Each structure stands twice: as structure tokens, then as C-alpha cells.
Amino acid sequence: MALMVCSCQKDEPMVPPVINAIAASDITNTTAVINAEITEAGSEPILKYGFVWTEGYDGVSTLNEGTVEYLNGNPQEGKISFELKNLEQGKHYKYNAFIQTETDTYMNKYGTGFDLASPEITDISPKEGSGGTKVTITGKYFTTDKEAISLELGSDEAEILEASETEITFIAPDGYAGDKDIELYLVVNGATSQSEITFKYLRYFTLNEEYIRSDQSIGVFVSGYLPMNSETNRADINFKINGKLCEVISEWPGDKGYTVTVQTPKDLQPGVADLEVTSGSGYKYYNKNNTLTVLPPDTWLKKNNLPEKQMGDGFGFTKGDFAYVLSNQKLYQYSPTNDSWSLYKEILSLEYNKTDAIGLIDEELLILQGKTLKSFNFIGDYSMARAEFPGELRKGAASFVVNNTFYYGLGYIGDVFQNDLWKYNIDKDEWTRLSACPSRGESTKYYRDCAIVKDEVVFIGKFEYDYITDTYKESKSSYRPEYHSLLIEDKIYSIKTDNYIFDSIKDGYYKYKSRLSISNFSFENNLSIRNTDCPGAYSSHYFYFVIDGKIYIGGDNDNLEFWEFTPADY
């Protein structure tokens, strides 16, 4: 009998790997490092391992639910990582880690997720100012795409000027009058900053004009409430230019503050100046103006008056070395050399106080009264009737002469703007209707058109009229012609009167005075500047002309004042 001995060995079971996705690290606005930890390498043969990730909030539990990133080498117990790049700020991402063996794929049930870094503000400069202040915030996780940035101060949107990864420059909106700390709300690519940064709005002042002159009334807007002096019943605010006190003339309430009219000191020196505004209690207002410049004074010289007072508008023009003024039926001649007037001609065929426009073509003076057109010949010393104006009667019309052709039209009828312009050919004695001016989008019975000829263009309202091609286009210039305007070299000088300028208070009543002012517009720098006011007093009726770069102005006021105005050089 044989004895058999058998040795049996039982196979050990395979140990599965264990891997868990853990929190991401090194997160920026476009990159992140995703991590996982292998707590058990297991005994199953491993084929592949790595991460699977996707944008959004849904869990990642299979390799088909996102982008797979395979890692190289054999996995060891411990931490594994992979850097994701070119991600989108403001998005949420989910990811999971996996190990594939011959028998299965091992991973967490849902994985984990992360948000990209939100924009962080570390500083703001300046920290205070007013609406319109240029402000720069510095920090990180910004963007160069201005369209992807939303920046609000309180509830008001700021205008973004420049943007980089670390700086954003913007204009503070005009939402607050002052003395308020307003929090910034910054969103970049949909990601909201959690930084607690504020910009302090100060009470401020600003001038309507940044160029002024000595002894000139100017308007200063002061934000917020206006402290008043109970004894003087005037604004309890001090206005100083280069340390010299200005006189407060009047206050007028407006949106978010008051406009205070002050008289500038009489002896200001030309150049850059400093305007300081403080309340009676010592509060210093923020200067919203960039600069304030004192210009040299213009020169006004009083000249000899017309021989007799004339009622209504006069029409001035120059011919040769002399100037002429047509006032009603009388044509006066003025010699600037002798400062003398003489009655040149009395044109009895003209109606009294009915002239609407004049135009000088060589030796012929065209005179339009309503529809009636007449001419006066300087050489023959006679007047004659011309072809009647075929358009409708109107008020506030414009007229000009170019290339020996007289133009007339536009203006208004009732409260409706007209758009027809006509030209008159003196040789053929005939009128021709030209292209209609485009709609000007506004109407008022108090508006009067003015036409200024510069080179081959005529400025009429907001349009430029090309008299060669008979076409209109909307002007890109900020200049808009006013009722009484004239061209001297590259500047347009506009003349106007205001009969209700505050003067003083007497016995509880406000006293007013009239003022004739001149302002000029420079085409070279696209800038309007107010000139020195006329020392005399004027009503709204006056005549004017230009000789040798000087403006001469006369009127129908009681004193029959006639002035010579010489603009200062600057």
C-alpha cells in the first residue's frame, strides 16, 4: 500500500487601488493645480491613471464626463498633481482622479471643484475726489479686455479708460455731490472682487470756463448745499484767485449744487492761476478743474458816436479804407483813421426799420426788406429795384456773400425752423433755390440763424454747407454760429447782449444791468474763450464791423456809445 502526500497553495485576493481627489491649489484667474491622493496603490496591474475635469457644477464620476489628463510613470502612494492652463475667469470647474486597472476604473463618486481666483484690489489712487476724477486701482487677476470689466461706484457705472492684468484706470461717475465714502464693485470676466475698497467723494467746485480775465464775472458751480451768511444774505464761501478775494454777486440753485457768480479781482497777472474755494467754517472744496488760466485783458476804446440816434438794428460792413452802417434809410460812412462819421447817402426808397439783410458785391450794396430787394450803386450814386425774393417771409434768416453771389434763407416761421436756402445772381437778376438743409431737430421762435464763411465751407447751425457742391454735412466741430458772429483769421468772434445781469440789491429789490460780451472760438484748438466785456451798456440792437483785425460795435442805447475792440494776443 502506497501513501500519497499532496501540497495545496491558495491564491491571495487582489487589492484594489484607492485614489481620492483633494482640493486644488495655486489657483489664479486662468490656471489651477488639481490634486489627488493615492492612499493605496493596490496589487492590481495598473494600466493608466490621471485626472478628468470639466467646466460647470455637475459631478464627474466617469471618464466620459470631461477632459482626461493622463499622467506618466507608475503611481505611488501619496499626492499627485496636474496644472490646468488657459481657463476662463469667472467659471467653476469640477474634477476627479482615477486609476485604471485590467479589471476596473477606480475614482471618487463625484470628485471635487474650484473657482478661479476673483480680482483683488490692493490700492486705489487717488483715494478721494469728485465725479470726473481719473482714478487707478491696482491689484491682480484683472484683464486687458475692457469689455470684460464692470466697475461701479455705488450704483453708478464707471467709464473704463485703460486695463491691464494689474491696473484699471477709470473715470469716477458723477453720482454724488460730496462727503461720502462709496464702495467699489468690481467684476472681471464674471468674477466679483471681494476687496473692500472705497473712493471718497468730496464736495467740489468747477468753473464754466478755464480761461478768465481780470474784472470779469464768472460762474462757479459748488456741489452740495450752500452755506449762507445770515448777516449778508450771501453765500458763506470765500473765492480766491492767487490769494485775492473775489466778490460774490449772486447764487442760483441747480442740480446737485449751486452756481455762484463772482467778480474776479481787477489786477490779476496773466498766466496759470490757482482758484481756492473755502466755506466760512474752513471746509476746502475740491478743485474739479484741471487748470485755470488768466488771459491778458482785451482793449476797449470808446470812439465817436453816430451823428444821431438810430432805432432798430443797423447793418455794418467795410469797403476799402472805410466802414459803412446802414441804419433805416441812412447810410453812414466811418473813417477809422480820423475817428469820424459822415452821412454818405440817404436812400429814401427804403422802408423805415424794415431791413432784413444786406450784401456787398463789388460796388453794389444789396438791401433786402421782406421780399423786396434793392441795390445801391456806390459809383453811380443811385438805387434800383431788383428781383423780388421768391421764398416765404420769415424771421431769423441768415445771409452771406461768396464769389459775388448773395445767399439768403433758413430762419423760422412761427416756431418752425425752415430749411430752404436761396442764392441771388446779380448779373442775371434772378434767385435760385438750393438744396434743402437737413432737419435740425429743434424749433423755437426765438432762434436766429447765423452763417459764417470759412474757406469753402459755410457754418450754419450744426451743419457745414459746401457752396461749391451745394451739399450739407453735419459738422464735426463743436462750434455753433450765434446770431452776431464774424471771422477774424482763424477765430470766430460772437457778440451778444444780456439785459438781466445781476447788479445789486437795494431796499429788498434786485437791480440788473445790461452787458455786451464777446467770446471767440478757435478752429486751431477747438476751444471757446470768453473775452473782456464791453465797458458800455447796450440793448439787443447794435451794429458791428471789422477793420484791420479790430471789431467796432455801436448801438441804439441812450448814450449812443461806439467802441473799438482789440483782442489780446495769447
Coordinates of C-alpha atoms in Angstrom, one line a residue:
M1 CA 0.0 0.0 0.0
A2 CA 1.4 3.3 -1.1
L3 CA 0.9 6.5 0.8
M4 CA 0.4 9.8 -1.3
V5 CA 1.2 13.3 0.1
C6 CA -0.4 16.4 -1.6
S7 CA 0.6 20.1 -1.1
C8 CA -2.1 22.7 -2.0
Q9 CA -1.4 26.6 -2.1
K10 CA -4.4 29.0 -2.1
D11 CA -4.2 32.3 -4.3
E12 CA -4.2 35.6 -2.4
P13 CA -7.0 38.1 -3.4
M14 CA -6.0 41.2 -5.5
V15 CA -6.0 44.5 -3.5
P16 CA -7.7 47.4 -5.5
P17 CA -6.1 50.9 -5.5
V18 CA -7.6 53.8 -3.6
I19 CA -7.4 57.3 -5.0
N20 CA -9.2 60.5 -3.8
A21 CA -9.4 63.9 -5.4
I22 CA -8.4 66.6 -3.0
A23 CA -8.5 70.5 -3.0
A24 CA -7.0 72.4 -5.9
S25 CA -4.0 74.7 -5.2
D26 CA -2.1 77.6 -6.8
I27 CA -5.3 79.0 -8.2
T28 CA -5.1 82.1 -10.4
N29 CA -7.5 83.8 -12.7
T30 CA -6.6 81.4 -15.6
T31 CA -4.7 78.5 -14.1
A32 CA -5.1 76.0 -11.3
V33 CA -3.3 72.8 -10.0
I34 CA -5.6 69.9 -9.4
N35 CA -4.6 67.4 -6.8
A36 CA -5.4 63.8 -5.7
E37 CA -4.0 61.4 -3.1
I38 CA -3.3 57.7 -3.6
T39 CA -3.8 56.1 -0.2
E40 CA -3.5 52.5 -1.5
A41 CA -1.5 51.5 -4.6
G42 CA -3.1 48.1 -4.5
S43 CA -1.9 44.9 -6.2
E44 CA -3.9 45.0 -9.4
P45 CA -1.8 45.7 -12.5
I46 CA -2.3 49.4 -13.3
L47 CA -2.8 50.5 -16.9
K48 CA -3.4 54.3 -16.7
Y49 CA -4.1 56.9 -14.1
G50 CA -4.7 60.7 -14.0
F51 CA -7.5 63.3 -13.9
V52 CA -10.7 64.1 -15.6
W53 CA -12.1 67.6 -15.5
T54 CA -14.9 69.8 -16.9
E55 CA -16.4 73.2 -16.6
G56 CA -19.6 73.6 -14.6
Y57 CA -21.1 72.3 -11.3
D58 CA -22.1 68.7 -12.3
G59 CA -20.1 65.9 -10.7
V60 CA -17.5 63.9 -12.6
S61 CA -17.9 60.2 -12.0
T62 CA -16.8 58.7 -15.3
L63 CA -14.1 59.4 -17.9
N64 CA -16.7 60.3 -20.4
E65 CA -17.9 63.4 -18.5
G66 CA -14.9 65.6 -19.1
T67 CA -11.4 66.1 -20.5
V68 CA -8.9 63.3 -19.5
E69 CA -5.4 64.1 -18.5
Y70 CA -3.1 61.0 -18.2
L71 CA 0.0 61.1 -16.1
N72 CA 3.2 59.3 -16.8
G73 CA 5.1 56.7 -14.7
N74 CA 3.9 54.3 -12.1
P75 CA 1.7 55.7 -9.4
Q76 CA 3.0 55.6 -5.9
E77 CA 1.1 56.2 -2.7
G78 CA 1.0 59.9 -2.0
K79 CA 0.0 63.1 -3.7
I80 CA -0.3 63.5 -7.5
S81 CA -0.9 66.8 -9.3
F82 CA -1.6 68.3 -12.7
E83 CA -1.7 72.0 -13.8
L84 CA -4.6 73.3 -15.9
K85 CA -4.0 76.3 -18.0
N86 CA -5.9 78.8 -20.2
L87 CA -9.0 78.5 -18.0
E88 CA -11.8 81.2 -18.1
Q89 CA -12.0 83.5 -15.1
G90 CA -15.4 83.6 -13.5
K91 CA -16.1 79.9 -14.3
H92 CA -16.5 76.9 -11.9
Y93 CA -14.7 73.7 -12.6
K94 CA -15.1 70.1 -11.4
Y95 CA -12.5 67.3 -11.5
N96 CA -11.9 63.8 -10.3
A97 CA -8.9 61.5 -10.1
F98 CA -8.8 57.9 -11.5
I99 CA -6.7 54.7 -11.7
Q100 CA -7.4 52.2 -14.5
T101 CA -6.5 48.5 -14.0
E102 CA -7.1 45.4 -16.1
T103 CA -10.4 44.8 -14.3
D104 CA -11.9 48.2 -13.4
T105 CA -11.6 52.1 -13.2
Y106 CA -11.3 53.4 -9.7
M107 CA -12.3 57.0 -8.7
N108 CA -14.4 59.1 -6.3
K109 CA -18.1 59.1 -6.7
Y110 CA -18.4 62.9 -7.5
G111 CA -15.0 64.4 -7.3
T112 CA -14.4 68.0 -6.2
G113 CA -14.3 71.5 -7.7
F114 CA -12.9 75.0 -7.6
D115 CA -13.5 78.6 -8.7
L116 CA -10.8 80.6 -10.4
A117 CA -9.3 83.5 -8.4
S118 CA -11.5 86.6 -8.2
P119 CA -10.0 90.0 -8.9
E120 CA -8.2 91.5 -5.9
I121 CA -7.8 95.3 -5.4
T122 CA -4.8 96.2 -3.3
D123 CA -4.7 100.0 -3.7
I124 CA -6.6 103.0 -5.2
S125 CA -5.1 106.3 -6.3
P126 CA -6.3 109.0 -5.7
K127 CA -8.4 107.9 -2.8
E128 CA -10.7 110.9 -3.0
G129 CA -12.0 113.4 -5.5
S130 CA -15.2 114.1 -7.4
G131 CA -17.1 112.9 -10.4
G132 CA -14.9 113.1 -13.4
T133 CA -11.7 112.3 -11.4
K134 CA -9.3 109.9 -13.1
V135 CA -8.7 107.0 -10.7
T136 CA -6.4 104.0 -10.9
I137 CA -6.9 100.8 -8.9
T138 CA -4.0 98.3 -8.6
G139 CA -4.2 94.6 -7.7
K140 CA -4.1 91.3 -9.5
Y141 CA -6.3 89.0 -11.6
F142 CA -7.5 91.8 -13.8
T143 CA -7.7 91.6 -17.6
T144 CA -6.7 93.7 -20.6
D145 CA -10.2 93.3 -22.1
K146 CA -12.1 96.4 -21.1
E147 CA -15.3 94.9 -22.3
A148 CA -14.9 92.1 -19.7
I149 CA -14.8 94.6 -16.8
S150 CA -17.7 96.1 -14.9
L151 CA -16.9 98.7 -12.3
E152 CA -19.5 100.5 -10.2
L153 CA -19.2 103.1 -7.5
G154 CA -22.3 102.6 -5.5
S155 CA -24.9 102.2 -8.2
D156 CA -23.2 104.2 -10.9
E157 CA -21.2 102.6 -13.7
A158 CA -17.6 104.0 -14.2
E159 CA -16.0 104.6 -17.6
I160 CA -13.0 102.3 -18.1
L161 CA -10.1 104.1 -19.7
E162 CA -7.3 101.5 -19.6
A163 CA -6.9 98.0 -18.3
S164 CA -4.1 95.5 -17.7
E165 CA -3.6 92.4 -15.6
T166 CA -2.6 94.6 -12.6
E167 CA -4.2 98.0 -13.2
I168 CA -7.5 99.5 -14.2
T169 CA -7.9 103.2 -14.8
F170 CA -11.4 104.7 -14.8
I171 CA -13.4 108.0 -14.5
A172 CA -15.4 108.4 -11.3
P173 CA -19.0 108.8 -12.3
D174 CA -20.9 112.0 -11.3
G175 CA -23.3 110.3 -8.9
Y176 CA -22.5 112.0 -5.7
A177 CA -22.3 115.6 -4.6
G178 CA -19.7 115.0 -1.9
D179 CA -18.6 113.9 1.6
K180 CA -19.4 110.3 1.0
D181 CA -17.3 107.1 1.0
I182 CA -18.5 105.0 -1.9
E183 CA -17.6 101.3 -2.2
L184 CA -16.3 99.9 -5.5
Y185 CA -17.9 96.9 -7.0
L186 CA -15.5 95.2 -9.5
V187 CA -16.4 92.3 -11.7
V188 CA -13.9 90.8 -14.2
N189 CA -15.0 88.1 -16.6
G190 CA -18.0 87.4 -14.3
A191 CA -15.8 87.1 -11.2
T192 CA -16.7 89.6 -8.4
S193 CA -14.0 91.1 -6.3
Q194 CA -14.3 90.7 -2.5
S195 CA -11.9 93.5 -1.8
E196 CA -13.4 96.2 0.4
I197 CA -12.2 99.4 -1.3
T198 CA -13.9 102.8 -1.2
F199 CA -13.5 106.1 -3.0
K200 CA -14.4 109.3 -1.1
Y201 CA -16.5 111.8 -3.0
L202 CA -15.6 115.4 -1.9
R203 CA -17.7 118.5 -2.2
Y204 CA -16.2 120.2 -5.2
F205 CA -16.3 123.3 -7.4
T206 CA -15.9 123.7 -11.1
L207 CA -15.8 126.7 -13.5
N208 CA -17.8 127.0 -16.6
E209 CA -14.6 128.3 -18.3
E210 CA -11.0 127.5 -17.6
Y211 CA -9.8 130.8 -19.2
I212 CA -10.6 134.0 -17.4
R213 CA -9.6 137.7 -17.2
S214 CA -9.4 140.4 -14.6
D215 CA -12.5 142.2 -13.5
Q216 CA -14.8 139.6 -15.2
S217 CA -17.9 137.9 -13.8
I218 CA -17.6 134.1 -13.9
G219 CA -19.8 131.3 -12.8
V220 CA -18.5 128.8 -10.3
F221 CA -20.5 125.6 -9.6
V222 CA -20.4 124.5 -6.0
S223 CA -21.7 121.0 -5.2
G224 CA -24.0 120.1 -2.4
Y225 CA -25.8 122.5 -0.1
L226 CA -24.7 126.2 0.0
P227 CA -23.8 127.6 3.4
M228 CA -25.2 131.1 3.8
N229 CA -24.1 134.1 5.8
S230 CA -27.1 135.3 7.8
E231 CA -25.8 138.8 8.1
T232 CA -25.1 139.5 4.4
N233 CA -27.6 137.0 3.0
R234 CA -24.9 135.9 0.6
A235 CA -23.1 132.6 0.2
D236 CA -20.8 132.0 3.2
I237 CA -18.0 130.9 0.8
N238 CA -14.7 132.6 0.0
F239 CA -13.4 132.5 -3.6
K240 CA -9.8 133.4 -4.0
I241 CA -7.7 133.6 -7.2
N242 CA -4.0 133.6 -6.5
G243 CA -4.9 134.6 -2.9
K244 CA -7.0 137.6 -4.0
L245 CA -10.6 137.6 -2.8
C246 CA -13.4 137.6 -5.4
E247 CA -16.7 139.4 -4.8
V248 CA -19.8 137.2 -4.6
I249 CA -22.5 138.6 -6.8
S250 CA -25.3 136.0 -6.9
E251 CA -26.3 132.4 -6.2
W252 CA -28.5 130.2 -8.3
P253 CA -29.7 126.7 -7.3
G254 CA -29.3 123.8 -9.7
D255 CA -28.9 120.1 -9.9
K256 CA -26.6 118.8 -7.2
G257 CA -25.5 122.2 -6.1
Y258 CA -25.4 126.0 -6.8
T259 CA -23.9 128.2 -9.4
V260 CA -22.3 131.2 -7.7
T261 CA -21.4 134.2 -9.8
V262 CA -18.3 136.1 -8.6
Q263 CA -16.4 139.1 -9.9
T264 CA -12.7 138.4 -10.5
P265 CA -10.1 140.8 -9.0
K266 CA -9.1 143.7 -11.2
D267 CA -5.3 143.2 -11.1
L268 CA -4.7 139.6 -11.9
Q269 CA -1.5 138.8 -13.7
P270 CA -1.7 136.7 -16.9
G271 CA -0.7 133.0 -16.5
V272 CA -1.7 129.9 -14.7
A273 CA -3.7 130.7 -11.6
D274 CA -5.0 129.0 -8.5
L275 CA -8.6 129.2 -7.5
E276 CA -9.3 128.3 -3.9
V277 CA -12.9 127.9 -2.6
T278 CA -13.5 127.5 1.2
S279 CA -16.6 127.8 3.3
G280 CA -16.8 130.2 6.2
S281 CA -16.2 127.2 8.6
G282 CA -13.0 126.4 6.8
Y283 CA -14.1 123.5 4.6
K284 CA -11.9 123.4 1.5
Y285 CA -13.7 122.4 -1.7
Y286 CA -12.1 120.0 -4.2
N287 CA -11.0 121.7 -7.4
K288 CA -12.5 119.7 -10.3
N289 CA -10.9 121.9 -12.9
N290 CA -7.5 120.8 -14.2
T291 CA -6.1 124.3 -14.7
L292 CA -7.2 127.9 -14.5
T293 CA -5.5 130.4 -16.8
V294 CA -5.7 134.2 -16.6
L295 CA -5.5 135.8 -20.0
P296 CA -4.3 139.3 -20.8
P297 CA -7.0 141.9 -21.0
D298 CA -8.5 142.8 -24.3
T299 CA -8.6 146.5 -25.2
W300 CA -11.8 148.6 -25.4
L301 CA -11.5 152.2 -26.7
K302 CA -14.5 154.5 -26.8
K303 CA -14.9 156.2 -30.2
N304 CA -17.0 159.0 -31.6
N305 CA -20.7 158.1 -31.9
L306 CA -23.0 158.1 -34.8
P307 CA -24.3 161.7 -35.6
E308 CA -27.8 160.8 -34.5
K309 CA -29.5 158.0 -32.6
Q310 CA -31.0 155.3 -34.8
M311 CA -33.7 152.9 -33.7
G312 CA -33.6 149.2 -34.6
D313 CA -30.8 147.0 -36.0
G314 CA -28.0 148.7 -38.0
F315 CA -26.0 146.8 -40.6
G316 CA -22.3 147.4 -40.7
F317 CA -19.8 146.5 -43.5
T318 CA -16.4 147.6 -44.8
K319 CA -15.4 148.8 -48.2
G320 CA -11.9 149.9 -48.9
D321 CA -10.5 152.0 -46.1
F322 CA -13.9 152.9 -44.7
A323 CA -16.7 151.3 -42.8
Y324 CA -20.4 151.9 -43.5
V325 CA -23.5 151.5 -41.4
L326 CA -27.0 151.3 -43.0
S327 CA -29.5 152.4 -40.4
N328 CA -33.0 152.7 -41.6
Q329 CA -32.8 155.0 -44.7
K330 CA -29.4 156.5 -43.9
L331 CA -26.0 155.2 -45.0
Y332 CA -23.2 156.5 -42.8
Q333 CA -19.5 156.4 -43.5
Y334 CA -16.9 155.9 -40.8
S335 CA -13.2 156.7 -41.1
P336 CA -11.1 154.8 -38.5
T337 CA -8.1 157.0 -39.3
N338 CA -9.9 160.1 -38.2
D339 CA -12.5 158.5 -36.0
S340 CA -15.2 160.5 -37.8
W341 CA -18.7 159.9 -39.1
S342 CA -20.5 161.4 -42.1
L343 CA -23.8 160.9 -43.7
Y344 CA -22.9 159.2 -47.0
K345 CA -26.3 158.8 -48.5
E346 CA -30.0 158.9 -47.6
I347 CA -31.8 156.2 -49.6
L348 CA -35.4 157.4 -49.5
S349 CA -36.7 154.4 -51.4
L350 CA -36.1 152.1 -48.4
E351 CA -38.8 151.4 -45.9
Y352 CA -38.1 152.6 -42.3
N353 CA -36.8 150.0 -39.9
K354 CA -37.5 147.1 -42.3
T355 CA -34.1 145.8 -43.5
D356 CA -33.6 142.1 -43.0
A357 CA -30.2 141.6 -44.7
I358 CA -27.5 143.3 -46.8
G359 CA -24.8 142.1 -49.1
L360 CA -21.9 143.9 -50.8
I361 CA -20.9 142.8 -54.2
D362 CA -18.2 145.0 -55.8
E363 CA -19.8 148.4 -56.0
E364 CA -23.4 147.2 -55.4
L365 CA -25.0 147.1 -51.9
L366 CA -27.9 144.7 -51.9
I367 CA -30.6 145.5 -49.4
L368 CA -33.4 143.0 -48.6
Q369 CA -36.5 144.3 -46.9
G370 CA -39.1 141.4 -46.6
K371 CA -39.4 140.2 -50.2
T372 CA -38.3 143.5 -51.7
L373 CA -34.7 143.5 -52.9
K374 CA -33.0 146.8 -53.8
S375 CA -29.4 147.8 -54.6
F376 CA -27.4 151.0 -54.1
N377 CA -24.5 151.7 -56.6
F378 CA -21.6 153.5 -55.0
I379 CA -20.1 154.7 -58.3
G380 CA -23.4 155.9 -59.9
D381 CA -24.8 157.0 -56.5
Y382 CA -28.2 155.6 -57.4
S383 CA -30.6 152.9 -56.1
M384 CA -32.8 150.5 -58.1
A385 CA -35.2 147.7 -57.6
R386 CA -34.2 144.1 -58.1
A387 CA -35.9 140.7 -58.5
E388 CA -38.3 140.0 -55.6
F389 CA -37.2 137.3 -53.1
P390 CA -39.4 134.2 -54.1
G391 CA -39.3 132.5 -50.7
E392 CA -41.7 132.9 -47.8
L393 CA -41.3 135.7 -45.4
R394 CA -39.5 134.7 -42.2
K395 CA -37.6 135.8 -39.2
G396 CA -34.1 135.0 -38.0
A397 CA -32.8 134.4 -41.5
A398 CA -29.1 134.1 -42.4
S399 CA -27.3 135.8 -45.2
F400 CA -23.8 135.8 -46.7
V401 CA -21.9 136.7 -49.9
V402 CA -19.5 134.3 -51.6
N403 CA -17.9 134.7 -55.1
N404 CA -20.1 137.7 -55.9
T405 CA -23.2 135.7 -55.1
F406 CA -25.7 136.7 -52.4
Y407 CA -27.2 133.9 -50.2
Y408 CA -30.3 134.2 -48.0
G409 CA -32.7 131.9 -46.2
L410 CA -33.3 129.4 -43.4
G411 CA -34.6 131.1 -40.2
Y412 CA -38.1 130.3 -38.9
I413 CA -41.8 130.9 -39.5
G414 CA -43.8 130.9 -36.3
D415 CA -42.0 128.3 -34.2
V416 CA -40.9 126.1 -37.1
F417 CA -37.4 126.1 -38.5
Q418 CA -37.1 126.5 -42.2
N419 CA -34.7 124.5 -44.4
D420 CA -34.6 126.5 -47.7
L421 CA -31.6 128.5 -48.8
W422 CA -31.6 130.7 -51.9
K423 CA -28.9 132.4 -53.9
Y424 CA -29.2 135.6 -56.0
N425 CA -27.2 136.2 -59.2
I426 CA -26.7 140.0 -59.5
D427 CA -25.8 139.8 -63.2
K428 CA -28.9 137.8 -64.2
D429 CA -31.1 139.4 -61.5
E430 CA -32.5 136.1 -60.6
W431 CA -33.0 133.9 -57.5
T432 CA -32.3 130.1 -57.4
R433 CA -33.4 127.7 -54.7
L434 CA -30.6 125.5 -53.4
S435 CA -30.6 122.1 -51.7
A436 CA -32.6 121.9 -48.5
C437 CA -30.8 121.8 -45.2
P438 CA -31.3 118.5 -43.3
S439 CA -33.7 118.6 -40.4
R440 CA -32.1 120.4 -37.5
G441 CA -34.2 118.5 -34.9
E442 CA -35.3 121.5 -32.9
S443 CA -37.6 124.6 -33.2
T444 CA -38.0 127.8 -31.3
K445 CA -39.4 131.1 -32.4
Y446 CA -36.6 132.9 -30.6
Y447 CA -33.8 131.3 -32.6
R448 CA -31.9 133.2 -35.2
D449 CA -29.6 131.6 -37.8
C450 CA -26.1 132.8 -38.4
A451 CA -23.9 131.9 -41.3
I452 CA -20.1 132.0 -41.1
V453 CA -18.0 131.5 -44.3
K454 CA -14.6 129.9 -43.8
D455 CA -12.7 128.7 -46.8
E456 CA -15.1 126.7 -49.0
V457 CA -17.5 125.9 -46.1
V458 CA -20.4 127.8 -44.6
F459 CA -21.2 127.0 -40.9
I460 CA -25.0 127.1 -40.3
G461 CA -26.1 125.7 -37.0
K462 CA -24.7 122.2 -36.6
F463 CA -24.2 121.8 -40.4
E464 CA -21.5 122.7 -42.8
Y465 CA -22.7 123.8 -46.2
D466 CA -20.4 123.4 -49.2
Y467 CA -21.5 126.2 -51.6
I468 CA -19.5 124.7 -54.5
T469 CA -21.2 121.3 -54.4
D470 CA -24.5 122.6 -52.8
T471 CA -24.4 119.9 -50.2
Y472 CA -24.7 119.7 -46.4
K473 CA -23.0 117.6 -43.8
E474 CA -23.1 117.5 -40.0
S475 CA -20.2 119.5 -38.6
K476 CA -17.5 117.7 -36.6
S477 CA -16.5 121.0 -35.0
S478 CA -18.0 121.9 -31.6
Y479 CA -18.6 125.4 -33.0
R480 CA -22.2 126.6 -33.5
P481 CA -22.7 130.0 -35.1
E482 CA -24.6 132.6 -33.0
Y483 CA -26.7 135.5 -34.1
H484 CA -23.9 138.1 -34.3
S485 CA -20.7 136.4 -35.4
L486 CA -17.7 137.3 -37.6
L487 CA -14.4 135.7 -38.7
I488 CA -11.0 137.2 -37.9
E489 CA -8.2 135.0 -39.2
D490 CA -8.8 131.5 -37.7
K491 CA -11.2 132.7 -34.9
I492 CA -14.9 133.2 -34.8
Y493 CA -16.0 136.1 -32.6
S494 CA -19.6 136.0 -31.3
I495 CA -21.3 139.1 -29.9
K496 CA -24.3 139.0 -27.6
T497 CA -26.1 141.1 -25.0
D498 CA -27.8 140.2 -21.8
N499 CA -30.1 142.8 -20.2
Y500 CA -30.6 140.9 -16.9
I501 CA -27.2 140.7 -15.3
F502 CA -27.5 140.9 -11.5
D503 CA -26.0 144.2 -10.2
S504 CA -27.1 144.7 -6.6
I505 CA -29.9 144.5 -4.0
K506 CA -31.4 147.8 -2.9
D507 CA -34.4 148.0 -0.5
G508 CA -35.1 144.3 -1.0
Y509 CA -35.2 144.6 -4.8
Y510 CA -32.8 143.1 -7.2
K511 CA -31.2 145.5 -9.6
Y512 CA -29.9 144.4 -13.0
K513 CA -27.7 145.8 -15.7
S514 CA -27.1 145.1 -19.4
R515 CA -23.9 143.6 -20.7
L516 CA -22.4 143.2 -24.1
S517 CA -20.0 140.3 -24.2
I518 CA -17.7 138.8 -26.8
S519 CA -16.4 135.2 -27.0
N520 CA -14.2 133.6 -29.5
F521 CA -13.9 130.1 -31.0
S522 CA -10.5 128.9 -32.3
F523 CA -10.6 126.3 -35.1
E524 CA -7.0 125.5 -34.3
N525 CA -7.6 124.1 -30.9
N526 CA -11.4 123.7 -31.0
L527 CA -11.7 125.9 -27.9
S528 CA -14.2 128.7 -26.9
I529 CA -13.0 131.5 -24.7
R530 CA -14.9 134.5 -23.4
N531 CA -13.3 137.9 -24.0
T532 CA -13.4 141.0 -21.9
D533 CA -16.9 142.5 -21.6
C534 CA -17.6 145.9 -23.1
P535 CA -17.4 148.7 -20.6
G536 CA -20.6 150.3 -22.1
A537 CA -24.2 149.3 -21.7
Y538 CA -26.2 148.0 -24.7
S539 CA -29.6 146.8 -25.7
S540 CA -30.1 143.9 -28.1
H541 CA -29.9 146.3 -31.1
Y542 CA -26.4 147.1 -32.4
F543 CA -24.2 147.1 -35.5
Y544 CA -20.7 145.9 -35.9
F545 CA -17.9 145.6 -38.5
V546 CA -14.2 144.7 -38.7
I547 CA -11.3 146.8 -39.8
D548 CA -7.6 145.7 -39.5
G549 CA -8.4 142.9 -37.1
K550 CA -10.4 145.2 -34.8
I551 CA -14.1 144.9 -34.0
Y552 CA -16.2 148.1 -34.0
I553 CA -19.5 147.9 -32.2
G554 CA -22.2 150.6 -31.9
G555 CA -25.8 150.5 -30.7
D556 CA -29.1 152.3 -30.2
N557 CA -28.6 152.8 -26.4
D558 CA -29.3 156.2 -24.8
N559 CA -25.6 157.1 -24.7
L560 CA -25.0 156.3 -28.4
E561 CA -21.8 154.6 -27.4
F562 CA -19.4 153.3 -30.1
W563 CA -16.5 151.1 -29.2
E564 CA -13.3 149.7 -30.7
F565 CA -12.4 146.2 -29.5
T566 CA -8.9 144.8 -30.0
P567 CA -8.4 141.2 -29.0
A568 CA -5.4 140.4 -26.8
D569 CA -2.7 138.1 -28.2
Y570 CA -2.2 134.8 -26.4

